[in-house]
Amino acid sequence: MKNSKLLRRSGYTLIALGLLCAAVVITGAWRQSRYVHVAHPPTEEEKAEARRKFNARVREGVGREVELARGSSPAQVRAAVDSVAKFIERRAGVSLGEATKERLAALEEKVQSGNGRRLSLEAFSTALSATVLERFSSLNDQQLAQMDETLRGFNAPDMPKNFSRSFRLPEGYVAMGIPPETTTGRLKTVRDQLNTPARDTFADMFREKVLYNARGKAQNLGEAVPEQFGNLWDAANNRESSAADAGFTPLQAFLFAYSLVSDDRLDYNQANLRRSMEASQKYWTKELGQPFPSPDGHRAYGVNGYLFSSPLDLFFNEQTVNRLLDRIEKGADTTAA
């Protein structure tokens, strides 16, 4: 009751939480909103064709550029970890230290050998949401300002003056005309509330948001690349998998966490990701009537990402990744209570 009263007195805090949810862990999977500029509502045939194209892009991306472990031998598992780490580094510039990769490989090998539990969608979402909120609650004012700057999208010294770097979230949401001091102030309010008795209420709301997005991503990847993600989603029956190997392995959980935090849909191979960036440059050059900065030397995702800029330096750094692995290890430990 006390928490409910506190939240009612802080109405705009919920708006800020909504910003946080969307900005930090929102799925970039296929959505109806991709048709927002179509003059007429999409037909069932158009939806099916969009779905087919999206699945094809996912297969050429994570489906071909990532090799998940298909056995429990140390060599197979380490090769899988290296594959995922390389995939993420190429796309978002995130580099994992050797100790973290070894730890991830050890956790994966334990589960693949049958000595550890896989995580359900709910258990994964609980681990990720708790890690994100723990990290968010510890950010200082300077880091929150940095977060706002990052979420205002790609920037470069030769950026056209008439390009609007508004606070941008996935799914087409743009906070037009809202200055940094306003969005930063809202984020500060969320951080401060996370250090009060209201934390549990926020945590419950945030966990449900993460679960919703994780379930959608499991559905999309399970349908597009069943050989890699069919253990998460039963596409034939459109439900969470109940097979003997159902549930996230630690490496799958790590990859999902990256995807949700970065808004990387895991589609496109490197060559086509580059073409997508070049198409974006061409579009903005025409739209603005001035040359838009080249994607040369820039990643598609992550901090100052050319396609989507996200604060991975704050929410997917080595320390935060290991806090997530702590929770994954606890959830996968067959000896845990």
Short mmCIF file of C-alpha atoms in Angstrom, two decimals:
data_model
loop_
_atom_site.label_atom_id
_atom_site.label_comp_id
_atom_site.label_asym_id
_atom_site.label_seq_id
_atom_site.Cartn_x
_atom_site.Cartn_y
_atom_site.Cartn_z
CA MET A 1 0.00 0.00 0.00
CA LYS A 2 2.79 2.39 0.89
CA ASN A 3 4.46 1.76 -2.47
CA SER A 4 1.21 2.29 -4.35
CA LYS A 5 0.65 5.66 -2.71
CA LEU A 6 4.19 6.68 -3.52
CA LEU A 7 3.76 5.79 -7.17
CA ARG A 8 0.45 7.64 -7.42
CA ARG A 9 2.13 10.76 -6.06
CA SER A 10 4.85 10.43 -8.69
CA GLY A 11 2.86 10.06 -11.89
CA TYR A 12 5.58 11.20 -14.22
CA THR A 13 7.96 8.72 -12.65
CA LEU A 14 6.00 5.98 -14.38
CA ILE A 15 6.58 7.78 -17.66
CA ALA A 16 10.27 7.78 -16.90
CA LEU A 17 10.16 4.07 -16.10
CA GLY A 18 8.48 3.54 -19.46
CA LEU A 19 11.35 5.38 -21.10
CA LEU A 20 13.83 3.19 -19.27
CA CYS A 21 12.05 -0.01 -20.19
CA ALA A 22 11.90 0.91 -23.86
CA ALA A 23 15.38 2.37 -24.01
CA VAL A 24 17.31 -0.36 -22.27
CA VAL A 25 15.60 -3.70 -22.86
CA ILE A 26 13.16 -3.54 -25.69
CA THR A 27 13.14 -6.14 -28.40
CA GLY A 28 13.99 -5.14 -31.91
CA ALA A 29 12.02 -8.04 -33.34
CA TRP A 30 9.52 -7.72 -36.19
CA ARG A 31 6.46 -5.66 -35.32
CA GLN A 32 3.30 -4.40 -36.99
CA SER A 33 4.66 -0.88 -36.63
CA ARG A 34 7.07 -1.58 -39.47
CA TYR A 35 4.08 -0.74 -41.68
CA VAL A 36 3.56 2.68 -40.13
CA HIS A 37 4.24 4.47 -43.44
CA VAL A 38 2.05 2.19 -45.56
CA ALA A 39 -1.00 4.00 -46.92
CA HIS A 40 -3.36 1.12 -46.13
CA PRO A 41 -3.52 -1.50 -43.37
CA PRO A 42 -1.36 -4.51 -44.30
CA THR A 43 -3.14 -7.50 -45.74
CA GLU A 44 -2.51 -10.98 -44.40
CA GLU A 45 -0.41 -11.67 -47.49
CA GLU A 46 1.72 -8.57 -46.82
CA LYS A 47 2.20 -9.59 -43.19
CA ALA A 48 3.26 -13.07 -44.24
CA GLU A 49 5.69 -11.69 -46.81
CA ALA A 50 7.22 -9.29 -44.26
CA ARG A 51 7.57 -12.18 -41.85
CA ARG A 52 9.23 -14.32 -44.50
CA LYS A 53 11.74 -11.57 -45.34
CA PHE A 54 12.51 -10.96 -41.67
CA ASN A 55 13.11 -14.67 -41.05
CA ALA A 56 15.43 -14.77 -44.07
CA ARG A 57 17.43 -11.83 -42.70
CA VAL A 58 17.72 -13.51 -39.29
CA ARG A 59 18.92 -16.75 -40.90
CA GLU A 60 21.62 -14.89 -42.83
CA GLY A 61 22.62 -13.02 -39.66
CA VAL A 62 22.72 -14.96 -36.41
CA GLY A 63 21.72 -18.14 -38.24
CA ARG A 64 24.92 -18.23 -40.31
CA GLU A 65 27.36 -16.06 -38.39
CA VAL A 66 26.93 -17.70 -34.99
CA GLU A 67 27.66 -21.34 -34.15
CA LEU A 68 26.02 -22.33 -30.88
CA ALA A 69 27.33 -25.38 -29.07
CA ARG A 70 25.97 -28.71 -30.30
CA GLY A 71 27.89 -30.78 -27.80
CA SER A 72 29.53 -30.57 -24.40
CA SER A 73 33.20 -30.96 -25.31
CA PRO A 74 35.34 -28.05 -24.09
CA ALA A 75 36.54 -27.37 -27.65
CA GLN A 76 33.00 -27.21 -29.05
CA VAL A 77 31.77 -25.00 -26.25
CA ARG A 78 34.70 -22.60 -26.42
CA ALA A 79 34.30 -22.32 -30.20
CA ALA A 80 30.64 -21.40 -29.66
CA VAL A 81 31.51 -18.75 -27.06
CA ASP A 82 34.14 -17.27 -29.39
CA SER A 83 31.60 -17.26 -32.23
CA VAL A 84 29.07 -15.28 -30.19
CA ALA A 85 31.71 -12.90 -28.82
CA LYS A 86 33.05 -12.17 -32.31
CA PHE A 87 29.52 -11.64 -33.67
CA ILE A 88 28.75 -9.07 -30.97
CA GLU A 89 32.10 -7.31 -31.29
CA ARG A 90 31.69 -6.84 -35.04
CA ARG A 91 28.19 -5.43 -34.68
CA ALA A 92 28.45 -3.34 -31.52
CA GLY A 93 32.10 -3.02 -30.57
CA VAL A 94 31.71 -4.91 -27.27
CA SER A 95 34.79 -6.94 -26.37
CA LEU A 96 34.75 -9.62 -23.69
CA GLY A 97 37.81 -10.26 -21.58
CA GLU A 98 39.37 -13.71 -21.56
CA ALA A 99 38.28 -14.41 -17.98
CA THR A 100 34.64 -13.64 -18.82
CA LYS A 101 34.74 -15.85 -21.91
CA GLU A 102 36.23 -18.68 -19.89
CA ARG A 103 33.54 -18.30 -17.26
CA LEU A 104 30.78 -18.28 -19.88
CA ALA A 105 32.28 -21.39 -21.50
CA ALA A 106 32.40 -23.19 -18.14
CA LEU A 107 28.74 -22.39 -17.46
CA GLU A 108 27.74 -23.49 -20.96
CA GLU A 109 29.70 -26.73 -20.73
CA LYS A 110 28.06 -27.57 -17.40
CA VAL A 111 24.55 -27.19 -18.85
CA GLN A 112 25.38 -28.92 -22.14
CA SER A 113 26.76 -31.91 -20.24
CA GLY A 114 23.53 -32.23 -18.23
CA ASN A 115 25.02 -31.06 -14.94
CA GLY A 116 23.12 -27.78 -14.87
CA ARG A 117 19.61 -26.54 -15.47
CA ARG A 118 18.45 -24.50 -18.43
CA LEU A 119 16.58 -21.28 -17.70
CA SER A 120 12.93 -20.75 -18.52
CA LEU A 121 11.86 -17.51 -20.20
CA GLU A 122 10.62 -16.32 -16.84
CA ALA A 123 13.88 -17.17 -15.04
CA PHE A 124 15.93 -15.48 -17.75
CA SER A 125 13.76 -12.37 -17.61
CA THR A 126 14.07 -12.22 -13.84
CA ALA A 127 17.86 -12.44 -14.06
CA LEU A 128 18.17 -9.79 -16.78
CA SER A 129 15.70 -7.32 -15.28
CA ALA A 130 17.32 -7.58 -11.83
CA THR A 131 20.75 -6.96 -13.36
CA VAL A 132 19.61 -3.95 -15.38
CA LEU A 133 17.80 -2.33 -12.46
CA GLU A 134 20.73 -2.97 -10.13
CA ARG A 135 23.02 -1.24 -12.60
CA PHE A 136 20.59 1.60 -13.26
CA SER A 137 20.17 2.31 -9.55
CA SER A 138 23.94 2.83 -9.24
CA LEU A 139 24.38 5.31 -12.10
CA ASN A 140 25.54 8.79 -11.13
CA ASP A 141 24.22 12.02 -12.65
CA GLN A 142 27.02 12.19 -15.19
CA GLN A 143 26.30 8.65 -16.39
CA LEU A 144 22.59 9.42 -16.75
CA ALA A 145 23.46 12.44 -18.88
CA GLN A 146 25.73 10.16 -20.90
CA MET A 147 22.83 7.72 -21.30
CA ASP A 148 20.60 10.50 -22.62
CA GLU A 149 23.28 11.59 -25.10
CA THR A 150 23.75 8.04 -26.36
CA LEU A 151 20.01 7.55 -26.88
CA ARG A 152 19.90 10.66 -29.03
CA GLY A 153 21.42 8.59 -31.77
CA PHE A 154 24.47 8.58 -33.97
CA ASN A 155 26.64 11.69 -33.92
CA ALA A 156 29.72 12.89 -35.80
CA PRO A 157 31.64 16.15 -36.21
CA ASP A 158 30.32 16.60 -39.76
CA MET A 159 26.68 15.95 -38.85
CA PRO A 160 24.35 18.26 -40.83
CA LYS A 161 23.10 21.15 -38.69
CA ASN A 162 19.49 20.44 -39.66
CA PHE A 163 19.56 16.84 -38.41
CA SER A 164 17.48 16.45 -35.26
CA ARG A 165 19.15 14.35 -32.58
CA SER A 166 16.02 13.89 -30.53
CA PHE A 167 15.80 11.32 -27.75
CA ARG A 168 14.99 8.18 -29.72
CA LEU A 169 13.66 4.82 -28.66
CA PRO A 170 12.96 1.68 -30.69
CA GLU A 171 9.60 1.02 -32.32
CA GLY A 172 9.53 4.47 -33.92
CA TYR A 173 9.15 6.54 -30.73
CA VAL A 174 10.89 9.92 -30.89
CA ALA A 175 10.76 12.51 -28.11
CA MET A 176 10.67 15.49 -30.46
CA GLY A 177 11.77 18.77 -28.94
CA ILE A 178 12.31 17.39 -25.43
CA PRO A 179 15.62 18.79 -24.14
CA PRO A 180 18.27 16.63 -22.44
CA GLU A 181 17.64 18.20 -19.04
CA THR A 182 14.04 16.92 -19.15
CA THR A 183 14.78 13.32 -20.12
CA THR A 184 17.78 13.22 -17.81
CA GLY A 185 15.63 14.54 -14.98
CA ARG A 186 13.12 11.74 -15.54
CA LEU A 187 15.87 9.15 -15.54
CA LYS A 188 17.22 10.58 -12.28
CA THR A 189 13.77 10.23 -10.75
CA VAL A 190 13.67 6.55 -11.68
CA ARG A 191 17.14 5.97 -10.26
CA ASP A 192 16.22 7.68 -7.01
CA GLN A 193 12.97 5.72 -6.70
CA LEU A 194 14.92 2.48 -7.15
CA ASN A 195 16.68 3.31 -3.90
CA THR A 196 13.40 3.61 -1.95
CA PRO A 197 10.73 1.10 -0.84
CA ALA A 198 9.16 1.60 -4.29
CA ARG A 199 11.89 -0.58 -5.78
CA ASP A 200 9.89 -3.81 -5.53
CA THR A 201 6.97 -2.32 -7.41
CA PHE A 202 9.26 -1.03 -10.14
CA ALA A 203 11.04 -4.38 -10.29
CA ASP A 204 7.79 -6.26 -10.83
CA MET A 205 6.72 -3.92 -13.63
CA PHE A 206 10.11 -4.04 -15.30
CA ARG A 207 10.37 -7.83 -15.09
CA GLU A 208 7.02 -8.17 -16.89
CA LYS A 209 8.25 -5.81 -19.61
CA VAL A 210 11.43 -7.83 -20.08
CA LEU A 211 9.48 -11.10 -20.12
CA TYR A 212 7.13 -9.75 -22.81
CA ASN A 213 10.04 -8.74 -25.03
CA ALA A 214 12.07 -11.90 -24.35
CA ARG A 215 9.06 -14.04 -25.26
CA GLY A 216 8.61 -12.14 -28.53
CA LYS A 217 12.27 -12.57 -29.43
CA ALA A 218 12.17 -16.28 -28.56
CA GLN A 219 9.16 -16.67 -30.84
CA ASN A 220 10.87 -14.84 -33.71
CA LEU A 221 14.20 -16.65 -33.43
CA GLY A 222 12.59 -20.02 -32.77
CA GLU A 223 10.64 -19.66 -35.99
CA ALA A 224 13.49 -18.23 -38.09
CA VAL A 225 16.35 -20.45 -36.86
CA PRO A 226 14.81 -23.50 -35.13
CA GLU A 227 18.08 -25.43 -35.25
CA GLN A 228 19.60 -22.85 -32.88
CA PHE A 229 16.61 -21.56 -30.91
CA GLY A 230 13.93 -24.23 -31.24
CA ASN A 231 14.65 -25.22 -27.64
CA LEU A 232 13.22 -21.83 -26.58
CA TRP A 233 10.07 -21.72 -28.68
CA ASP A 234 7.84 -24.39 -30.21
CA ALA A 235 6.97 -22.65 -33.50
CA ALA A 236 4.57 -25.40 -34.59
CA ASN A 237 2.39 -24.88 -31.52
CA ASN A 238 3.29 -21.21 -30.95
CA ARG A 239 4.32 -21.60 -27.33
CA GLU A 240 7.37 -21.86 -25.12
CA SER A 241 9.14 -25.14 -25.77
CA SER A 242 8.40 -28.07 -23.48
CA ALA A 243 10.95 -30.43 -25.08
CA ALA A 244 13.58 -32.23 -23.04
CA ASP A 245 16.16 -29.59 -23.96
CA ALA A 246 13.81 -26.65 -23.40
CA GLY A 247 15.18 -23.46 -21.91
CA PHE A 248 18.10 -21.07 -22.25
CA THR A 249 21.64 -22.28 -22.04
CA PRO A 250 23.97 -19.64 -20.51
CA LEU A 251 25.32 -18.72 -23.96
CA GLN A 252 21.83 -18.27 -25.39
CA ALA A 253 20.91 -16.14 -22.39
CA PHE A 254 24.00 -13.99 -22.94
CA LEU A 255 23.17 -13.50 -26.63
CA PHE A 256 19.54 -12.64 -25.83
CA ALA A 257 20.63 -10.13 -23.20
CA TYR A 258 22.87 -8.40 -25.73
CA SER A 259 20.10 -8.32 -28.32
CA LEU A 260 17.53 -6.85 -25.93
CA VAL A 261 19.86 -4.22 -24.50
CA SER A 262 21.24 -3.11 -27.88
CA ASP A 263 18.03 -3.42 -29.94
CA ASP A 264 20.03 -5.53 -32.39
CA ARG A 265 17.54 -7.82 -34.11
CA LEU A 266 20.41 -10.19 -34.99
CA ASP A 267 19.45 -10.01 -38.65
CA TYR A 268 21.66 -9.36 -41.69
CA ASN A 269 25.15 -10.69 -42.23
CA GLN A 270 28.05 -8.25 -42.06
CA ALA A 271 27.90 -7.39 -45.76
CA ASN A 272 24.18 -6.64 -45.72
CA LEU A 273 24.44 -4.82 -42.39
CA ARG A 274 26.94 -2.55 -44.12
CA ARG A 275 24.52 -2.06 -47.01
CA SER A 276 21.78 -1.17 -44.54
CA MET A 277 24.05 1.51 -43.05
CA GLU A 278 24.87 2.86 -46.50
CA ALA A 279 21.16 2.96 -47.34
CA SER A 280 20.58 4.96 -44.17
CA GLN A 281 23.31 7.41 -45.19
CA LYS A 282 21.79 7.80 -48.65
CA TYR A 283 18.32 8.35 -47.19
CA TRP A 284 19.41 11.09 -44.77
CA THR A 285 21.57 12.81 -47.38
CA LYS A 286 18.54 13.09 -49.65
CA GLU A 287 16.17 13.98 -46.82
CA LEU A 288 18.39 16.72 -45.38
CA GLY A 289 19.80 18.06 -48.62
CA GLN A 290 23.29 17.83 -47.16
CA PRO A 291 25.90 15.05 -47.04
CA PHE A 292 25.28 12.72 -44.10
CA PRO A 293 28.35 11.25 -42.38
CA SER A 294 29.68 7.99 -43.79
CA PRO A 295 29.30 4.75 -41.83
CA ASP A 296 32.99 4.07 -42.40
CA GLY A 297 34.65 3.18 -39.11
CA HIS A 298 31.36 2.94 -37.23
CA ARG A 299 29.45 -0.04 -35.80
CA ALA A 300 25.78 -0.57 -36.51
CA TYR A 301 24.85 -0.89 -32.81
CA GLY A 302 26.17 0.00 -29.40
CA VAL A 303 27.49 3.37 -28.26
CA ASN A 304 27.09 5.83 -31.14
CA GLY A 305 25.74 2.99 -33.27
CA TYR A 306 25.01 4.06 -36.82
CA LEU A 307 21.65 2.27 -36.97
CA PHE A 308 20.75 2.40 -33.28
CA SER A 309 22.80 3.93 -30.49
CA SER A 310 22.49 2.27 -27.10
CA PRO A 311 24.43 2.64 -23.82
CA LEU A 312 26.18 -0.72 -23.86
CA ASP A 313 29.13 0.83 -22.05
CA LEU A 314 26.84 1.29 -19.06
CA PHE A 315 24.59 -1.78 -19.27
CA PHE A 316 26.71 -4.41 -21.01
CA ASN A 317 30.18 -3.78 -19.68
CA GLU A 318 32.37 -6.49 -18.17
CA GLN A 319 31.20 -5.91 -14.59
CA THR A 320 27.51 -5.91 -15.47
CA VAL A 321 27.86 -8.97 -17.69
CA ASN A 322 29.43 -10.85 -14.79
CA ARG A 323 26.58 -9.81 -12.49
CA LEU A 324 24.23 -11.31 -15.05
CA LEU A 325 26.34 -14.47 -15.18
CA ASP A 326 26.15 -14.67 -11.37
CA ARG A 327 22.37 -14.87 -11.63
CA ILE A 328 22.47 -17.26 -14.58
CA GLU A 329 24.85 -19.53 -12.65
CA LYS A 330 22.62 -19.53 -9.61
CA GLY A 331 19.56 -20.33 -11.71
CA ALA A 332 21.36 -23.09 -13.60
CA ASP A 333 22.96 -24.71 -10.56
CA THR A 334 21.31 -28.07 -9.86
CA THR A 335 22.50 -27.84 -6.27
CA ALA A 336 20.79 -24.49 -5.64
CA ALA A 337 17.77 -24.47 -3.40
#
